[in-house]
XYZ file of N, CA and C in Angstrom:
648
model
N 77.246 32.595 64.356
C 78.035 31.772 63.435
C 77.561 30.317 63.486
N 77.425 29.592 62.298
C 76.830 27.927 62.316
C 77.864 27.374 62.478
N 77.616 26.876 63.535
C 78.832 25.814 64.165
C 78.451 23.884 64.068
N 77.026 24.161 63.417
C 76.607 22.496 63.134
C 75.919 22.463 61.708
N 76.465 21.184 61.394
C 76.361 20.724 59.863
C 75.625 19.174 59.343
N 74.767 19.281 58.651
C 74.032 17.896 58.012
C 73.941 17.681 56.724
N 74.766 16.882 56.121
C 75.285 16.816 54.763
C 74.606 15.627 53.950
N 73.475 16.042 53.384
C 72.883 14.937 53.016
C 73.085 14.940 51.490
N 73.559 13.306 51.372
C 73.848 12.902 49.845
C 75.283 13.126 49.597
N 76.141 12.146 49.434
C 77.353 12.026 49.429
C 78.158 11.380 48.332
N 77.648 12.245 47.037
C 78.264 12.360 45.559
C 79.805 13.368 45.987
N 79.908 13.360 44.932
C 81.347 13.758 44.994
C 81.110 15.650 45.747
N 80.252 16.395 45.214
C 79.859 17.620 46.125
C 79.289 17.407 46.982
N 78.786 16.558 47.786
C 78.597 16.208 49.276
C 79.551 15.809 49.958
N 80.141 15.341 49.207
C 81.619 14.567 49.845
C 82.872 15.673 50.161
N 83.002 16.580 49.080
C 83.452 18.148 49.707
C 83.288 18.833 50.333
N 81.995 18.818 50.481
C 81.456 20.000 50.906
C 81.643 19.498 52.881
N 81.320 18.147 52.807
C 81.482 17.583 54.350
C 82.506 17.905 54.754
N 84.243 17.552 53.476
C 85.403 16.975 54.235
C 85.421 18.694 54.212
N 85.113 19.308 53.694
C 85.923 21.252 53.994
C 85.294 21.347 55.307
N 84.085 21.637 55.247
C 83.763 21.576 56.615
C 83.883 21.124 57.942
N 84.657 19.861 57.622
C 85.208 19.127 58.743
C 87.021 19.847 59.074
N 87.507 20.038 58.010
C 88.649 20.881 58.055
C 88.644 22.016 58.564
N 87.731 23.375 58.618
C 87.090 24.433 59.233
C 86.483 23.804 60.633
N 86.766 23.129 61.126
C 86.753 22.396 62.603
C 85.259 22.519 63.051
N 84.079 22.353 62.084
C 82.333 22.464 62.190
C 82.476 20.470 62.432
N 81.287 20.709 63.357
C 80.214 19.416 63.933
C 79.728 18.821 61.942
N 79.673 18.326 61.869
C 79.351 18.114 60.696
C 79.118 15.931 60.444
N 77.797 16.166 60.458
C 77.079 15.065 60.528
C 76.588 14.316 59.200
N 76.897 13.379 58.131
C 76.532 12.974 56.979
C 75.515 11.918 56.757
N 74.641 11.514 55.828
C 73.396 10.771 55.711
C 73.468 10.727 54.217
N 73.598 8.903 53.991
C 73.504 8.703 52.409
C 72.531 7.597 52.189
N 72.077 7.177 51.519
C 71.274 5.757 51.748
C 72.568 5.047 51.248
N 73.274 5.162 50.728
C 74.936 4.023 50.324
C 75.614 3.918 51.723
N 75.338 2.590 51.843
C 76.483 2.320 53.395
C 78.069 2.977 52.995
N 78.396 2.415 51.877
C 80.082 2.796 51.624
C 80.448 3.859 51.174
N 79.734 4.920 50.711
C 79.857 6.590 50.467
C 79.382 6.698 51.997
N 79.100 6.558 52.747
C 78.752 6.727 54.490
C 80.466 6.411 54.910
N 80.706 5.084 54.672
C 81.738 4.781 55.534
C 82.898 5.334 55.156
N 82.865 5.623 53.476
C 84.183 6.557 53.280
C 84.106 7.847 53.720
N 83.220 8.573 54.407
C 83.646 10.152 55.343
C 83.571 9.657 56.786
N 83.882 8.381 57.138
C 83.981 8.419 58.596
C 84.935 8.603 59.138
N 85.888 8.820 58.043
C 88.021 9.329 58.899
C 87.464 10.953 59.391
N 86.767 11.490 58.631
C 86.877 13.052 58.844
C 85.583 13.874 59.272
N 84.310 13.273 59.402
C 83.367 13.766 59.903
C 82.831 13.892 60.917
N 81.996 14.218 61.836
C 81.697 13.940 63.162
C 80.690 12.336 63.270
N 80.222 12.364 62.513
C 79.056 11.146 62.536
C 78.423 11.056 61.228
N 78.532 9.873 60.520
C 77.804 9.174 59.804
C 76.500 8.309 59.431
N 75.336 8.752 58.818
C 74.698 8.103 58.927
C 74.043 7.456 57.439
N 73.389 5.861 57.944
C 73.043 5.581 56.711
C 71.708 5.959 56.842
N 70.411 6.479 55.611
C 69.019 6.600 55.737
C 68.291 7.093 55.052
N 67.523 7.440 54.708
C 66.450 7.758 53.731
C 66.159 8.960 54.140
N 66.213 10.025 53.650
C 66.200 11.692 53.779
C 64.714 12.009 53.308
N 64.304 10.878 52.441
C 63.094 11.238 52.477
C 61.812 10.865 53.135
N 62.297 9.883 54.312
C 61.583 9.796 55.369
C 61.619 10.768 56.585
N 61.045 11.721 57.133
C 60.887 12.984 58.011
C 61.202 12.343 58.913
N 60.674 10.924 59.334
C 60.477 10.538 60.831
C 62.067 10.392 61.362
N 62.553 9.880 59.916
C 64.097 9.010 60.534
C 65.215 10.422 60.627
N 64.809 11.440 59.970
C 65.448 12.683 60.178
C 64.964 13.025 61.940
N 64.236 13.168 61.649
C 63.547 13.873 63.427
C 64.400 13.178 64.231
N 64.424 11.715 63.959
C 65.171 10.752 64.881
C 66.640 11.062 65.368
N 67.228 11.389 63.911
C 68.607 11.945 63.872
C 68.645 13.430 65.071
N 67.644 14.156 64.995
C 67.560 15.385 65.748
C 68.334 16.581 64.761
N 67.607 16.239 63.471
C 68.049 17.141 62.436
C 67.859 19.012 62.213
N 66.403 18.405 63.118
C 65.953 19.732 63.310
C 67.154 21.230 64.011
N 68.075 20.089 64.962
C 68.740 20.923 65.811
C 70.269 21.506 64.973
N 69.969 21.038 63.959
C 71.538 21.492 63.562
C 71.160 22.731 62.901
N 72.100 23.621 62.706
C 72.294 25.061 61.919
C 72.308 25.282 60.596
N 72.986 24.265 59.681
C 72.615 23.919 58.406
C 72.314 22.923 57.915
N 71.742 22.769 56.758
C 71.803 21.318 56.122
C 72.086 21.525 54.730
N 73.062 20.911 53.825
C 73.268 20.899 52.824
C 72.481 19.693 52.119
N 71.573 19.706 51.160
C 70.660 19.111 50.433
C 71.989 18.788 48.807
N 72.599 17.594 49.152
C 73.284 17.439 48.199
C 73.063 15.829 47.644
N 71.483 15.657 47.231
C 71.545 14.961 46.320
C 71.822 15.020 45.229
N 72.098 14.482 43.897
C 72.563 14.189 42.694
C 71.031 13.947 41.608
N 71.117 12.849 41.376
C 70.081 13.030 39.939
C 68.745 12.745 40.736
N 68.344 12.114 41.515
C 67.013 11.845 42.250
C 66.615 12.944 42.760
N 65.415 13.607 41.565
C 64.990 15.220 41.918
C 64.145 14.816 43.304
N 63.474 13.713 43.166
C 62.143 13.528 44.101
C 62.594 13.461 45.255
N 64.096 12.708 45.597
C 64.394 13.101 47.072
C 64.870 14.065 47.548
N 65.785 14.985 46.328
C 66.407 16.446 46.841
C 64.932 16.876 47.428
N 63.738 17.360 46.662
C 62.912 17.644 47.128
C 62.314 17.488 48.147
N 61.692 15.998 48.678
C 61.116 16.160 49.655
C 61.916 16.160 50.652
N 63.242 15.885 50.625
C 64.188 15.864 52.029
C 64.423 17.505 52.253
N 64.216 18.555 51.281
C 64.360 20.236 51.349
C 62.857 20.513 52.062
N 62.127 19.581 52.031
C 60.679 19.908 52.409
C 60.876 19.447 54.244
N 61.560 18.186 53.868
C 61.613 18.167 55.585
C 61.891 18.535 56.433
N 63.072 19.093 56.052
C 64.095 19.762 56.527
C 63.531 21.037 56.870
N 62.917 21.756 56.300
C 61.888 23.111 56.621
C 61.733 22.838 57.625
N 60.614 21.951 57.425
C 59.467 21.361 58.398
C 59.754 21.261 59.673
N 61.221 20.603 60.056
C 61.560 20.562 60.989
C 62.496 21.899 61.754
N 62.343 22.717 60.980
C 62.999 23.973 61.279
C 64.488 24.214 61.362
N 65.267 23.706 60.861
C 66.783 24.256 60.126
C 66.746 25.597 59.348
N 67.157 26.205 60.187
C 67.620 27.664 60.331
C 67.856 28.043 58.621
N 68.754 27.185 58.175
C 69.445 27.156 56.943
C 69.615 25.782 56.032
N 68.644 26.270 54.723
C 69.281 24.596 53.582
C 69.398 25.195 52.758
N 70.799 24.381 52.512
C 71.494 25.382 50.986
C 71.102 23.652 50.248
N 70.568 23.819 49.023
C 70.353 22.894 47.849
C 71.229 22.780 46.471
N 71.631 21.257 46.327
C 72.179 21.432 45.450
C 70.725 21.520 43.576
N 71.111 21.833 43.046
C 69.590 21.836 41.667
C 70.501 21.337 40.800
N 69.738 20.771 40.019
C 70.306 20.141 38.433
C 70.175 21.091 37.611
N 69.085 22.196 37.282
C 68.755 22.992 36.643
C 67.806 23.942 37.176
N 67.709 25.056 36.052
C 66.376 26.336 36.521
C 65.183 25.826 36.979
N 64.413 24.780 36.210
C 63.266 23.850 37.067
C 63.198 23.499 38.108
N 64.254 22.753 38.301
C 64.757 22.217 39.811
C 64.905 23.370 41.135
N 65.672 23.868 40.474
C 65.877 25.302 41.386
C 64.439 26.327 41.906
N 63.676 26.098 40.969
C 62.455 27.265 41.262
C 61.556 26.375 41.799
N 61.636 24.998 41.716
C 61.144 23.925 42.746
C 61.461 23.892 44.046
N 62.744 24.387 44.542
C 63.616 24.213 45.474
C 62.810 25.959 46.257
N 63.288 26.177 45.659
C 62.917 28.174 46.052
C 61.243 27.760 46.629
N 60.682 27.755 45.507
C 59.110 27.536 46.680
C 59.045 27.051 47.584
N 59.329 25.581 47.758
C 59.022 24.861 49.128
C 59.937 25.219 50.241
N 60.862 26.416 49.804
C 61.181 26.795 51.239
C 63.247 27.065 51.513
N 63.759 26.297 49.920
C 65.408 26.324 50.156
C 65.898 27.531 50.441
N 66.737 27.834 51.651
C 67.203 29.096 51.149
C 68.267 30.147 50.379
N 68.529 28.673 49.780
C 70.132 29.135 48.860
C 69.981 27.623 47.878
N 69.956 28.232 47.044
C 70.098 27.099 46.063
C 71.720 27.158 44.997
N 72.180 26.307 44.987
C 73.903 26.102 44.156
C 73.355 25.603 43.209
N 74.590 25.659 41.945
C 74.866 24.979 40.786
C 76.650 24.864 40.857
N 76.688 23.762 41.508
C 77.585 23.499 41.955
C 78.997 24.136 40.447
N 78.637 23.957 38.741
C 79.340 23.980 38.255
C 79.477 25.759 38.225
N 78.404 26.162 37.762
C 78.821 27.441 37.945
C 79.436 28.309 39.056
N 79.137 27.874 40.648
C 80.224 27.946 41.284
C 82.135 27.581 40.839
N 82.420 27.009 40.676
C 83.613 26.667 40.012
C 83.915 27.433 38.994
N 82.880 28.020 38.362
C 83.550 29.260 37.028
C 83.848 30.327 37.854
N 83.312 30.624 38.378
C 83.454 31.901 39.411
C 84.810 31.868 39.936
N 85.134 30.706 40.462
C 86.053 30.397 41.590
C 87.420 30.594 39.861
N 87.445 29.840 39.091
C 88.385 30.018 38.246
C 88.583 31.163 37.859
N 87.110 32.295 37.717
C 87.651 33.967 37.301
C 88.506 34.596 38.175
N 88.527 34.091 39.819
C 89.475 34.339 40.715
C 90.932 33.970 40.324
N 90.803 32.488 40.093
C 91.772 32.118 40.129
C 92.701 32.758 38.677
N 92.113 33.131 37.541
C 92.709 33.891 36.834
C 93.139 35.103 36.866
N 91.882 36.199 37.806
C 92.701 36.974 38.189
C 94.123 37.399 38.921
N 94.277 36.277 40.012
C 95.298 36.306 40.629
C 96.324 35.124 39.773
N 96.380 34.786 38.604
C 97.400 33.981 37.443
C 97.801 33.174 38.811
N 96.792 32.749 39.132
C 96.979 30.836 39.698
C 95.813 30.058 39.371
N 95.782 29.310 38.403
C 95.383 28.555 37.576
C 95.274 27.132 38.040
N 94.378 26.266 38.417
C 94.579 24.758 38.635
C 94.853 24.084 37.347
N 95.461 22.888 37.443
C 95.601 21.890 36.373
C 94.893 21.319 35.940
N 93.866 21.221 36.479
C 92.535 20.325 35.946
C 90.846 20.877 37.239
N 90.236 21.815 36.340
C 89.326 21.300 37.577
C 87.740 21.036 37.213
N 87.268 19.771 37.714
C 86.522 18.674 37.324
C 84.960 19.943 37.600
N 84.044 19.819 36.731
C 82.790 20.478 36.884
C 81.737 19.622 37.343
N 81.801 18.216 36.605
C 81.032 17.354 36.370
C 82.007 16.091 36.176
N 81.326 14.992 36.327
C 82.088 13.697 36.067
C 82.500 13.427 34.873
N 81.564 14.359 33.720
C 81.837 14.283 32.280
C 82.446 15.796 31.857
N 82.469 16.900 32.423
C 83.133 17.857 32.002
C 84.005 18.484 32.719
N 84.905 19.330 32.685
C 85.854 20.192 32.732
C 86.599 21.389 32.681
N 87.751 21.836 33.438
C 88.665 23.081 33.003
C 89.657 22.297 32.880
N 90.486 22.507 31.602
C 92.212 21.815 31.822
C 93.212 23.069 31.508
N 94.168 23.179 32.290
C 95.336 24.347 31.708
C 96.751 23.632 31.164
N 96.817 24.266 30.349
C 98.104 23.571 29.947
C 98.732 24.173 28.855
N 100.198 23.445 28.496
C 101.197 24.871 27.997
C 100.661 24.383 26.361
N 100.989 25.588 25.848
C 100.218 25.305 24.121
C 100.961 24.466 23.245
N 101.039 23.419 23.134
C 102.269 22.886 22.108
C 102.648 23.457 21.160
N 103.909 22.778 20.876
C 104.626 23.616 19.727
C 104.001 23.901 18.407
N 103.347 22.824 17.927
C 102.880 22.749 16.857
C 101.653 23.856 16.513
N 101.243 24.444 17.494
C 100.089 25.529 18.003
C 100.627 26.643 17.246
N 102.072 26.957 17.742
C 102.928 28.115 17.621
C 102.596 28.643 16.042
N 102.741 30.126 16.205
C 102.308 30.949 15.246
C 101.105 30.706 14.067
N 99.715 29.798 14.988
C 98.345 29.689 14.559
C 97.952 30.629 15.024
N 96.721 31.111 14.746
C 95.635 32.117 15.757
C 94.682 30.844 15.868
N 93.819 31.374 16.961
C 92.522 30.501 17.102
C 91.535 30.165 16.063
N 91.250 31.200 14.728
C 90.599 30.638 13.980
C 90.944 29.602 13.079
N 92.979 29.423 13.338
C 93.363 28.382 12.125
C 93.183 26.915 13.031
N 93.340 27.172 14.150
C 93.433 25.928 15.001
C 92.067 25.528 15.193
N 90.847 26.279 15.262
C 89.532 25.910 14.881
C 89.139 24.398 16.373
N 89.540 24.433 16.983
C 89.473 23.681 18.056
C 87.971 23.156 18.547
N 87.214 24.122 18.963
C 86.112 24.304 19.119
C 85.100 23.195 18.038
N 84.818 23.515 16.760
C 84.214 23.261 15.439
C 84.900 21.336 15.298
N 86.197 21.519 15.529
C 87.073 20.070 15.486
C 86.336 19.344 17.034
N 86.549 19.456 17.966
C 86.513 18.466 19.105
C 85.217 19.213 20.073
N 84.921 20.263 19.804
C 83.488 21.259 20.966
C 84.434 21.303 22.226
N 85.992 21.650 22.544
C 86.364 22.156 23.478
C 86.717 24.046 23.220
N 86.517 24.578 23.811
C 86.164 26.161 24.029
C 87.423 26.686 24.539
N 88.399 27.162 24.177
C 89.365 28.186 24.918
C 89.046 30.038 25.535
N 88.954 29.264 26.767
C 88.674 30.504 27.574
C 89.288 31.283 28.434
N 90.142 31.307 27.719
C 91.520 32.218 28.338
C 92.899 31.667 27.654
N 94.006 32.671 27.888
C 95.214 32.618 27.568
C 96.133 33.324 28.399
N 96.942 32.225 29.438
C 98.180 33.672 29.871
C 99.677 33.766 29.199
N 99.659 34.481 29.044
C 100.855 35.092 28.278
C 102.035 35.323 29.810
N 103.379 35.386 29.381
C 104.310 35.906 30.463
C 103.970 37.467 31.222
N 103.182 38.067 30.515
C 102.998 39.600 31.169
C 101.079 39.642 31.465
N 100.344 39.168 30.952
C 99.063 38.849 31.026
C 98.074 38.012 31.151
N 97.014 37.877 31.175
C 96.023 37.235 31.096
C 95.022 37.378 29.861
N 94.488 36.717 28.948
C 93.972 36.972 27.694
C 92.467 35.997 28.027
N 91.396 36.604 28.286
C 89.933 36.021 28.736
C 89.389 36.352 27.618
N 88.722 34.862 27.055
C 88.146 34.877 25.639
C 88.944 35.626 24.795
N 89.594 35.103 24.426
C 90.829 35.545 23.022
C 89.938 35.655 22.124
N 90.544 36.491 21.038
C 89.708 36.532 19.936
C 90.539 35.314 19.021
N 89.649 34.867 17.887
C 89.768 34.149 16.624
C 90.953 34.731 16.075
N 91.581 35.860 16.393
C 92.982 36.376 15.564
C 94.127 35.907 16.516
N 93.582 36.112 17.809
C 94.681 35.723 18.468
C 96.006 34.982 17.911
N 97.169 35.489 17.707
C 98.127 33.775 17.624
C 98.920 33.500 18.559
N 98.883 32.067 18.666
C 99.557 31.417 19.724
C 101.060 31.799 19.180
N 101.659 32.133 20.647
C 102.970 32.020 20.988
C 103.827 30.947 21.342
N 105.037 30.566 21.426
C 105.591 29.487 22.319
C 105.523 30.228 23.854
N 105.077 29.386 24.959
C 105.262 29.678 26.089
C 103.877 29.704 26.258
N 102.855 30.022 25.483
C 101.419 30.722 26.091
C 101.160 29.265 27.070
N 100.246 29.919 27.995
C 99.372 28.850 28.670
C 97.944 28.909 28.442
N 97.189 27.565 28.065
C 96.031 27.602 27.351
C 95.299 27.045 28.578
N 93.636 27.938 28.222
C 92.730 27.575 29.583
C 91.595 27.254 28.569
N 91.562 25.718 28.600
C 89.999 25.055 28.010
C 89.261 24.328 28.792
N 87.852 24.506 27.895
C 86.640 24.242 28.974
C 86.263 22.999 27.871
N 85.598 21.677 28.219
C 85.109 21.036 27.462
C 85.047 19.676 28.206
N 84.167 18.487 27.563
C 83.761 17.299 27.722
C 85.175 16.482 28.370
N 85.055 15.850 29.366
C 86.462 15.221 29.445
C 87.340 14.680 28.345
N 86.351 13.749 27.754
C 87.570 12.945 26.539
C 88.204 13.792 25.859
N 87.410 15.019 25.226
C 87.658 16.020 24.161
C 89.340 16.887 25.051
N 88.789 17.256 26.136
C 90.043 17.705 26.508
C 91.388 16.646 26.916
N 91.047 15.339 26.745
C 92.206 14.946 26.938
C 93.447 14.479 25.189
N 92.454 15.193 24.262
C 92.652 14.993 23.348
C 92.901 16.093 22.528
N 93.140 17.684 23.222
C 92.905 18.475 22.365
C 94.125 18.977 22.082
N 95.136 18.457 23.242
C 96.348 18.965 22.706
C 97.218 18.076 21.424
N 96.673 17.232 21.189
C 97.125 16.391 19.740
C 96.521 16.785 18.604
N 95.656 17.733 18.520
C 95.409 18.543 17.333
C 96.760 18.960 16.444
């Protein structure tokens, strides 16, 4: 079982991924080049560091080699996810899970050696097909800084439309992807669907758009 953790890059999925892990009671060690994304996980982590991931030497220094995982959670700077997944090999970590921006990124990641590569958003769809199966639903959950899931009850004015009169999608590009009803769950409704009073609506879309879609 990995009982030690190196969390490099401390965007908002580095920053989770540390504080869960620190909650699951793991050694869990962080490295950002931002002093103050460093100093905000120092209530809950084992050790903080500030540094350049894509220098090998200052990793070695850390004694990176010795930990059990490393999470490769840079953000838009492909060139350092990369070579810090390269170092990290190099120095022999058992395990680097990578975060990728895309399929490019990812089959970049896969050669030089990652052995689990995330998409952090599509994780979260997954996690919501759960959460629909078992009709517990979050209120909002963030994919991206610019996109989204929002649930919420259908307004009145909704009542006795179907989805093709409410046309939502075509109006604002937010997507309804699901509906629970008092006895069910309704995944990808059809265009006939009509809204009820009571339904609860599950949309996917751009933040602004969803904070705007229930005023349709």
């Amino acid at each position: 079982m990995m009982k030690t953790y190196l969390v490099v890059g401390l965007g908002r999925f580095g920053t989770a991924v540390a504080k869960r892990l620190a909650e699951l009671k793991k050694e869990v060690l962080v490295m950002d080049v931002n002093e103050d994304l460093v100093q905000q996980t120092a209530n809950f982590v084992t050790r903080g560091v500030i540094g350049d991931s894509k220098d090998k030497e200052v990793l070695r220094a850390l004694g990176a080699g010795n930990y059990d995982c490393a999470v490769v959670a840079i953000g838009k700077d492909l060139t350092a996810s990369i070579l810090t997944t390269m170092n990290l090999k190099e120095l022999g970590i058992p395990m680097v899970v990578c975060k990728a921006q895309d399929e490019s990124h990812k089959k970049v990641l896969e050669k030089i050696g990652a052995d689990r590569v995330v998409f952090p958003e599509r994780e979260m769809a997954s996690r919501l097909a759960q959460g629909l199966a078992s009709a517990n639903v979050m209120e909002y959950i963030e994919l991206s800084p610019d996109y989204g899931i929002v649930e919420f009850e259908a307004p009145a004015k909704w009542t006795g439309k179907n989805l093709r009169e409410l046309n939502i999608r075509a109006k604002i590009g937010v997507n309804i992807i699901a509906i629970r009803t008092q006895t069910k769950i309704l995944v990808s409704p059809s265009a006939d669907y009509e809204i009820k009073a009571g339904n609860i609506i599950v949309a996917l879309g751009d933040s602004r758009a969803l904070n705007s879609v229930q005023k349709l």
